[in-house]
mmCIF file of C-alpha atoms in Angstrom:
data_model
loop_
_atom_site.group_PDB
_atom_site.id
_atom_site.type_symbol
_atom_site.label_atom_id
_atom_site.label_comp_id
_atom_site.label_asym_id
_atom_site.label_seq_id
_atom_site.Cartn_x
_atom_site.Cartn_y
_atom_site.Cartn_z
ATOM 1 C CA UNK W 1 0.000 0.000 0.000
ATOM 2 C CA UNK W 2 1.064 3.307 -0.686
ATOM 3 C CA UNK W 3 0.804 5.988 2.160
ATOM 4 C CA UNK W 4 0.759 9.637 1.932
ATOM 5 C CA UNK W 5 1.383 11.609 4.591
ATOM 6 C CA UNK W 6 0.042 15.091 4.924
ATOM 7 C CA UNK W 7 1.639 17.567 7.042
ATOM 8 C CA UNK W 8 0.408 20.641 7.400
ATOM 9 C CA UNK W 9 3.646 23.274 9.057
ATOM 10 C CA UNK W 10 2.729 26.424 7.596
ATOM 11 C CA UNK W 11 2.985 29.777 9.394
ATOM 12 C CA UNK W 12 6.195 28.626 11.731
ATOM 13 C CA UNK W 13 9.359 26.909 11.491
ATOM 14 C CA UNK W 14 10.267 23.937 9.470
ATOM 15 C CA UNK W 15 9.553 21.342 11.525
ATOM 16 C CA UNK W 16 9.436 17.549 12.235
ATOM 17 C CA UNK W 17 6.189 15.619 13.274
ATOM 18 C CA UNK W 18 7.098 12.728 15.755
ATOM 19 C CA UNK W 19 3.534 11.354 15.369
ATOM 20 C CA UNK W 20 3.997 11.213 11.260
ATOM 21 C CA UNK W 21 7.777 9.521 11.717
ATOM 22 C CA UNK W 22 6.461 6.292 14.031
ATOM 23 C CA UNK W 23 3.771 5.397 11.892
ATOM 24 C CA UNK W 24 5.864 5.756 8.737
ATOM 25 C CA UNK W 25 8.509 3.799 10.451
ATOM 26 C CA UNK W 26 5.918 1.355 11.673
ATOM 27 C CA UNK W 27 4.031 1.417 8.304
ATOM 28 C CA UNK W 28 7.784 0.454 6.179
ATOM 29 C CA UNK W 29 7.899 -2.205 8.933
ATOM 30 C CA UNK W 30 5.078 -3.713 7.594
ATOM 31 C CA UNK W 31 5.777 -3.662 4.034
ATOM 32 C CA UNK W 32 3.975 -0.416 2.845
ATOM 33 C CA UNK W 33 5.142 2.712 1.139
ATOM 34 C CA UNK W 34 5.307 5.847 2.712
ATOM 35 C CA UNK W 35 5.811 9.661 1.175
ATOM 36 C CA UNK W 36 5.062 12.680 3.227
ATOM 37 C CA UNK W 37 3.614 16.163 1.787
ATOM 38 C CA UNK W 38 5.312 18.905 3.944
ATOM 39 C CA UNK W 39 2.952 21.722 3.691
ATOM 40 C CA UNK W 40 5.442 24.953 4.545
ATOM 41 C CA UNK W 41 6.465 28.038 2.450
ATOM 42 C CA UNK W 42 9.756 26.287 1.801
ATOM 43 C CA UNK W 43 8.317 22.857 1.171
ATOM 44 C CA UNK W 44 5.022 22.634 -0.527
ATOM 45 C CA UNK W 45 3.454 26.190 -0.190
ATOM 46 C CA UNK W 46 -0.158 25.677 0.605
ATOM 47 C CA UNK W 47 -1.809 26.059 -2.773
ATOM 48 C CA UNK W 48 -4.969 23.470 -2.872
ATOM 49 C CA UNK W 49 -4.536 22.368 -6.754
ATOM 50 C CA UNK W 50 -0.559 22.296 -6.162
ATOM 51 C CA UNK W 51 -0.989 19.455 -3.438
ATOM 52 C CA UNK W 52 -3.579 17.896 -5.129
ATOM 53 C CA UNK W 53 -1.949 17.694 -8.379
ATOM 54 C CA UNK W 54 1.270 16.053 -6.457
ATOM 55 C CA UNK W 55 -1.287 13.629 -4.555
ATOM 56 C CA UNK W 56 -2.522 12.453 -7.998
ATOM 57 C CA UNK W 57 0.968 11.864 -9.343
ATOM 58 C CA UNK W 58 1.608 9.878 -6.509
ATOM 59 C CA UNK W 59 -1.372 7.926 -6.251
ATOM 60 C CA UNK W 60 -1.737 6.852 -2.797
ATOM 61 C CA UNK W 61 -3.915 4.530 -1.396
ATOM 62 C CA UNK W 62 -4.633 6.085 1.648
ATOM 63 C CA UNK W 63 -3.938 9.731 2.816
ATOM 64 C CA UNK W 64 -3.028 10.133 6.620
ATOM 65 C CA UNK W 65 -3.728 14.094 7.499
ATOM 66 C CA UNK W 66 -2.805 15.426 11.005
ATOM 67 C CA UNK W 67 -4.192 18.488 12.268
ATOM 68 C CA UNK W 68 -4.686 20.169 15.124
ATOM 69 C CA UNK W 69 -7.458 22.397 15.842
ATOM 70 C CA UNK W 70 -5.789 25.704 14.319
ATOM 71 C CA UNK W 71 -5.031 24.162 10.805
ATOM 72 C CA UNK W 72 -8.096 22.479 11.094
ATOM 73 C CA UNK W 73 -10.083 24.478 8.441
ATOM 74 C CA UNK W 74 -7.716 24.592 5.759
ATOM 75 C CA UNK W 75 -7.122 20.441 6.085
ATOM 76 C CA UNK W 76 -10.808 20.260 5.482
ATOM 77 C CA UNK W 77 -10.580 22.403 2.658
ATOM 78 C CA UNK W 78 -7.805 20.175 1.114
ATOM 79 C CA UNK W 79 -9.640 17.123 1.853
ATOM 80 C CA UNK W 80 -12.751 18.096 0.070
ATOM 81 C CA UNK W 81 -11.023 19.474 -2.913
ATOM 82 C CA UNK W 82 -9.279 15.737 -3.443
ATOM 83 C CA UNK W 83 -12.548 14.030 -2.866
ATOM 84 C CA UNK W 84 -14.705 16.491 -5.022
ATOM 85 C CA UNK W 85 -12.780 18.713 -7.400
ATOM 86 C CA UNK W 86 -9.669 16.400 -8.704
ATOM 87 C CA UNK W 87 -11.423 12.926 -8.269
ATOM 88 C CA UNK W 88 -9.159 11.109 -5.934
ATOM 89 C CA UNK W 89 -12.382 9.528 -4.301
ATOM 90 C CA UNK W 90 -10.437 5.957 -4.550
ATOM 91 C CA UNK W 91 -8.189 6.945 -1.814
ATOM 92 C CA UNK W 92 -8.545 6.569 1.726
ATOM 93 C CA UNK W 93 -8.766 9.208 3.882
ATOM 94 C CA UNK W 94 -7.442 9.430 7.494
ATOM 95 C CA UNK W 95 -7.659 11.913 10.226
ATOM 96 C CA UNK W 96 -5.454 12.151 13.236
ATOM 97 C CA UNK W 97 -4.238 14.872 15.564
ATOM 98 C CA UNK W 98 -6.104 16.966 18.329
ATOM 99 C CA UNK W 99 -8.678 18.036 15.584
ATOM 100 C CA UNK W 100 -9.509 13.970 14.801
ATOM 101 C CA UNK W 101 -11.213 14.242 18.502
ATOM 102 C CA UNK W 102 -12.703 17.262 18.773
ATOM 103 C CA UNK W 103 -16.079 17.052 16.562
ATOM 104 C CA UNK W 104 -19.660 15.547 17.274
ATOM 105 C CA UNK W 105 -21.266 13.015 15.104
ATOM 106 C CA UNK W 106 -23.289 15.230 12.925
ATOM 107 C CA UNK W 107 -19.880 17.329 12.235
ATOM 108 C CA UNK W 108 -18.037 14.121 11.462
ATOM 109 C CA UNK W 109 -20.522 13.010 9.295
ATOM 110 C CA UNK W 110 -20.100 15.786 6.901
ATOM 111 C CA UNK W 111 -16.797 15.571 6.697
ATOM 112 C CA UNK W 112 -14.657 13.296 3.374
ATOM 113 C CA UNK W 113 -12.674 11.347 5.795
ATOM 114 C CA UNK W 114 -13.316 7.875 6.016
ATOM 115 C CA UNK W 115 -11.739 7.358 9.341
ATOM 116 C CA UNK W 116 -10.678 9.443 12.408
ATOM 117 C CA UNK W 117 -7.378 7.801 14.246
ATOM 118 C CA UNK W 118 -8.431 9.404 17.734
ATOM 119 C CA UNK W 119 -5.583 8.515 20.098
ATOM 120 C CA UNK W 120 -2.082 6.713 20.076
ATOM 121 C CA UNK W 121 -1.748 4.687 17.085
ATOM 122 C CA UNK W 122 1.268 2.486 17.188
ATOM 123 C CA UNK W 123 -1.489 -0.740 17.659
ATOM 124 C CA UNK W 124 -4.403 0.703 15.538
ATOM 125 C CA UNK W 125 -2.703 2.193 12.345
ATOM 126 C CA UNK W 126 -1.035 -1.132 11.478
ATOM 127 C CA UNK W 127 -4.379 -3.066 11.990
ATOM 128 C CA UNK W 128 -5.829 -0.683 9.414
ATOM 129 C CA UNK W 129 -3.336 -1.200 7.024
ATOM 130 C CA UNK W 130 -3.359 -4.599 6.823
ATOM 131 C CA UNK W 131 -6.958 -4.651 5.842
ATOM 132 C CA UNK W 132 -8.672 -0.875 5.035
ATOM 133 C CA UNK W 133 -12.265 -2.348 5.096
ATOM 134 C CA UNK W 134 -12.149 -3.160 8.815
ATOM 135 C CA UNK W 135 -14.695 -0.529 10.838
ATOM 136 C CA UNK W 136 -13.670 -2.576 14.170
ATOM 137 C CA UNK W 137 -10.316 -0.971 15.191
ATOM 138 C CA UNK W 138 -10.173 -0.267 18.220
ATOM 139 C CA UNK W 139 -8.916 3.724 18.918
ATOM 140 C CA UNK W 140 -9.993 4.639 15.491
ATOM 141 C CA UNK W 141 -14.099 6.200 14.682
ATOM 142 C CA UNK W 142 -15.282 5.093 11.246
ATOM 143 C CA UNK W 143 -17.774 6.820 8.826
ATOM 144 C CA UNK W 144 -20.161 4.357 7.890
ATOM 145 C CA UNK W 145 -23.307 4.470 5.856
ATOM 146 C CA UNK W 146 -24.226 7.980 7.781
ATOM 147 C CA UNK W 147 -22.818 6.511 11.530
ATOM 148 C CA UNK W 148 -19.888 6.998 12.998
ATOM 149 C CA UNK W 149 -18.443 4.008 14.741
ATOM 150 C CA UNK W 150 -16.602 5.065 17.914
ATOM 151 C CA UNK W 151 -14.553 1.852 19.009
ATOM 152 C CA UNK W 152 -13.067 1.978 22.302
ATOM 153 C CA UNK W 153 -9.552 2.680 23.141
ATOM 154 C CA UNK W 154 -8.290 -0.790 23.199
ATOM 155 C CA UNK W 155 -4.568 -1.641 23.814
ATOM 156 C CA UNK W 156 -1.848 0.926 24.265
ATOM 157 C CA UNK W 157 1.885 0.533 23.544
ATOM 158 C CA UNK W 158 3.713 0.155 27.148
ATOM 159 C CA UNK W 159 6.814 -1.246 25.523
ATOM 160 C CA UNK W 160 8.425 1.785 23.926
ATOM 161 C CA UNK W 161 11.448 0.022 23.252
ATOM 162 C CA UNK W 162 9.028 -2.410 20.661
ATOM 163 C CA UNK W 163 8.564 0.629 18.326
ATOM 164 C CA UNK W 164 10.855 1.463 15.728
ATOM 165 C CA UNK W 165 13.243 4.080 15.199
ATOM 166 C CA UNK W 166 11.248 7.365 14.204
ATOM 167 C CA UNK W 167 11.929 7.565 10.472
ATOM 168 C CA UNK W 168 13.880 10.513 9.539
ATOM 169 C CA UNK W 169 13.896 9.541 5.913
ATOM 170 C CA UNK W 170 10.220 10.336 5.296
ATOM 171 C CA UNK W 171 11.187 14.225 5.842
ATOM 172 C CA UNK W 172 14.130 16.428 4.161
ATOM 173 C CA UNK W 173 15.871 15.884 6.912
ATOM 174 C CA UNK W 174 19.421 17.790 5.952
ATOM 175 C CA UNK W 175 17.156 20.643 4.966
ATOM 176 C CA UNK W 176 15.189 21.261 8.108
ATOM 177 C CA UNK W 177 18.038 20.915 10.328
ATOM 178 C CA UNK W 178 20.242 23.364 8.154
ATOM 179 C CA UNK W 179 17.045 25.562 8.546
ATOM 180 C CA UNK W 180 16.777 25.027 12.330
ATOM 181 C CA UNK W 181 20.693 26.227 13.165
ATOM 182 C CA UNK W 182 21.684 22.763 13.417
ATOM 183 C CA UNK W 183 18.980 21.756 15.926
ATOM 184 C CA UNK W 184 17.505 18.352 16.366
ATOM 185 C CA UNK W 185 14.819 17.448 18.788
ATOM 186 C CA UNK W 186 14.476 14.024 20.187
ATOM 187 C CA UNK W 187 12.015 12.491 23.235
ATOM 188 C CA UNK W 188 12.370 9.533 25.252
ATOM 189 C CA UNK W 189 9.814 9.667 27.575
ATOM 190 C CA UNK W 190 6.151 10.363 27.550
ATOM 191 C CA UNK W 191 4.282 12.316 29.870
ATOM 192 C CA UNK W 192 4.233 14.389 33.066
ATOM 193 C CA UNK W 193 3.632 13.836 36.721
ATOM 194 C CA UNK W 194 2.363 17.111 36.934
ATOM 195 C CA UNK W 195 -1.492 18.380 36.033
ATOM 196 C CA UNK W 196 -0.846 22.081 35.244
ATOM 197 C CA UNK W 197 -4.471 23.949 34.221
ATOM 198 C CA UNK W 198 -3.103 25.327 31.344
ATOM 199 C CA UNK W 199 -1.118 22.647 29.668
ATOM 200 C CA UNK W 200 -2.469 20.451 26.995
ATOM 201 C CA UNK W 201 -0.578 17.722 27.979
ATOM 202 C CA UNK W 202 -2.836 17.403 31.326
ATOM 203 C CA UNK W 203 -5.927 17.444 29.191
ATOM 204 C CA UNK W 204 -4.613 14.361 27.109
ATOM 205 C CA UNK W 205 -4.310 12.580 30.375
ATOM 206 C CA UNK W 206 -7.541 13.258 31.353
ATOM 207 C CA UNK W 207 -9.171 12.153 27.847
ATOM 208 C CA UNK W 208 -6.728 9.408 26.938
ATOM 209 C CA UNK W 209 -5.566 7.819 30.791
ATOM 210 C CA UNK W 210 -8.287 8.608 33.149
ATOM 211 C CA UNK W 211 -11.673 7.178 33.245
ATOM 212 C CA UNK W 212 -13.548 3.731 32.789
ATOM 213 C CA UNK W 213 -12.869 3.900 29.296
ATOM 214 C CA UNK W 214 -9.139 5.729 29.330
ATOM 215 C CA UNK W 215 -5.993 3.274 29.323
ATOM 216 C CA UNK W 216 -5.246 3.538 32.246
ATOM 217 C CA UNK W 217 -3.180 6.099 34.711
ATOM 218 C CA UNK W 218 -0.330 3.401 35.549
ATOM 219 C CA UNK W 219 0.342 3.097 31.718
ATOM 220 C CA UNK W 220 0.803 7.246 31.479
ATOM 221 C CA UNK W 221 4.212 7.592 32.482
ATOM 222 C CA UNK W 222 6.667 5.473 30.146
ATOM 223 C CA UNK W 223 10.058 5.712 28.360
ATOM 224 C CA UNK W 224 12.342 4.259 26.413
ATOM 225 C CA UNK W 225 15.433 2.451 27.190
ATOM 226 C CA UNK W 226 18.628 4.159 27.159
ATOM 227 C CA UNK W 227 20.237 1.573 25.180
ATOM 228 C CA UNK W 228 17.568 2.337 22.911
ATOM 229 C CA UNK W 229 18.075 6.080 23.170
ATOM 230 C CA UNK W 230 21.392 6.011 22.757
ATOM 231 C CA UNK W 231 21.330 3.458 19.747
ATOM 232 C CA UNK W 232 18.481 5.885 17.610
ATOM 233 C CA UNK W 233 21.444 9.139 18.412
ATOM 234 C CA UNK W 234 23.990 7.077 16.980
ATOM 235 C CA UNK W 235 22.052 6.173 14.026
ATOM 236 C CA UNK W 236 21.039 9.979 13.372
ATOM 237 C CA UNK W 237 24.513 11.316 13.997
ATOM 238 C CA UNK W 238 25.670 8.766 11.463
ATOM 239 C CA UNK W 239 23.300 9.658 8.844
ATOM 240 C CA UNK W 240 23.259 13.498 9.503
ATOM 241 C CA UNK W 241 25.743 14.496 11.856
ATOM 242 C CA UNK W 242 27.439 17.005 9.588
ATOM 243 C CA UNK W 243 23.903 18.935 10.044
ATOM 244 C CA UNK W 244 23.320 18.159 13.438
ATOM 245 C CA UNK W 245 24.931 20.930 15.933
ATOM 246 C CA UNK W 246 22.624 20.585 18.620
ATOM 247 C CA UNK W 247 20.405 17.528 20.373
ATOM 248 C CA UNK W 248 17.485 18.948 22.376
ATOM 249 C CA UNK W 249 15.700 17.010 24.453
ATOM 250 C CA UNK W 250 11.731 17.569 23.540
ATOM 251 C CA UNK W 251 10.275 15.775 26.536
ATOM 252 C CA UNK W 252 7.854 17.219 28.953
ATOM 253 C CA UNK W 253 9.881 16.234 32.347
ATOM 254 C CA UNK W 254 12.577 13.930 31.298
ATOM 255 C CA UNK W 255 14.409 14.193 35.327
ATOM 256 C CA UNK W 256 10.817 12.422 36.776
ATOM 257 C CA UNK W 257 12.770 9.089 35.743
ATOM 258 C CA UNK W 258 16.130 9.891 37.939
ATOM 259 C CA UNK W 259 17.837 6.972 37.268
ATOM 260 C CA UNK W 260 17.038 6.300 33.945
ATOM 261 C CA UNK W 261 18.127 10.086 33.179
ATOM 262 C CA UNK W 262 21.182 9.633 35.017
ATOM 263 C CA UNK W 263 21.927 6.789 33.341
ATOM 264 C CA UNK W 264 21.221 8.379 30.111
ATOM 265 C CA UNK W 265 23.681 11.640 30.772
ATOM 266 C CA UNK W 266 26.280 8.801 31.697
ATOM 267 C CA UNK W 267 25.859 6.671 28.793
ATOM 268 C CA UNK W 268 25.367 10.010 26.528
ATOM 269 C CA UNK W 269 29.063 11.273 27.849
ATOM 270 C CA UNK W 270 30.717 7.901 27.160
ATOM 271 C CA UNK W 271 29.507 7.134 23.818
#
């Protein structure tokens, strides 16, 4: 199957997409395809019949958009124009991101996505892929004959060590970095012990981890190995260290885990 990706990064920075590089990674994994459409000024400048007309060269079978609730508008826009205007109707289309969530039935229902990926989707995405007629997945909401079909949350990935290396290859990854000073942003942990009012991140607890139907508080807090930290810097100094100047660390609280980050500044300094 072929995959495209659509990114939408106008109006800032270059940037990468975490969220986009698992599920590509995960997707190759599996066999598939993957391309991503970076929508940015110095990328693909967001012109409707531009993107479209690059979509139909491709010829994807499915489109995977994430948006949040800002870009929202315009990824609808998009969306419509390849199901209406340039006849594209034989590809799948996918919502993720904050604005996948954030709608009621009636508003989903009008709508030209076939499927709404509504919370972490290392299990989910691959399910979908290996058969696109499925409406059973659990964390993904289907449009069906004038329903949506919310599934439940199902499993979660606890093992963070059992998902492949974010895929750095999907993006123009010299490019951005050149454009960022040299910056690259990694994470190794998810989460944060703390429920600050004004922080997203304590809302996606609450609608993701909390509750009879969340996954679960003890599952919230979880990181990745430093042997597998340290293996995924190796691998991107090796492929791009002549563009890489500086590693930030993206995570919300990375000291909560005080071994494991001790650990990691040891094993960072020796290797």
């Amino acid at each position: 199957m072929k995959i495209a990706f659509v990114f939408p990064n106008s109006g800032s920075g270059l940037a990468f997409h975490p969220g986009i590089q698992i599920l590509s990674a995960i997707a190759k994994q599996h066999g598939h395809e993957t391309k991503l459409f970076h929508i940015h000024d110095k990328m693909i400048p967001w012109d409707n019949k531009r993107i479209v007309e690059k979509l139909v060269s491709y010829k994807p079978d499915m489109i995977a958009f994430t948006s949040t609730e800002f870009e929202f508008d315009k990824i609808k826009e998009l969306a419509f124009a390849i199901q209406q205007e340039w006849n594209l109707v034989d590809a799948y289309l996918l919502l993720g991101g904050k604005a996948a969530i954030s709608h009621k039935d009636d508003q989903l229902l009008e709508l030209p996505f076939n499927a709404y990926s509504v919370r972490e989707g290392e299990k989910s995405f691959p399910e979908l892929l290996d058969d696109i007629k499925r409406t059973d997945i659990k964390g993904m909401w289907f449009a069906v004959d004038h329903v949506i079909i919310r599934n439940p949350l199902g499993e979660i990935v606890t093992d963070l060590d059992s998902i492949p290396f974010m895929d750095f290859d999907l993006f123009d990854t010299p490019k951005i970095l050149d454009e960022r000073g040299g910056w690259l942003s990694v994470q190794f942990t998810r989460g944060c012990p703390f429920a600050c009012t004004y922080c997203y991140v304590t809302t996606d607890r609450k609608l993701q981890f909390e509750g009879e139907e969340g996954y679960g508080v003890k599952n919230y807090l979880r990181k990745y190995s430093v042997e597998y930290a340290m293996q995924f810097l190796e691998q991107l100094c090796e492929k791009y260290g002549n563009h890489i100047k500086f590693i930030n660390m993206d995570d919300e609280l990375p000291t909560m885990h005080k071994k494991w980050f001790i650990d990691f500044c040891n094993a960072y300094k020796i290797r």
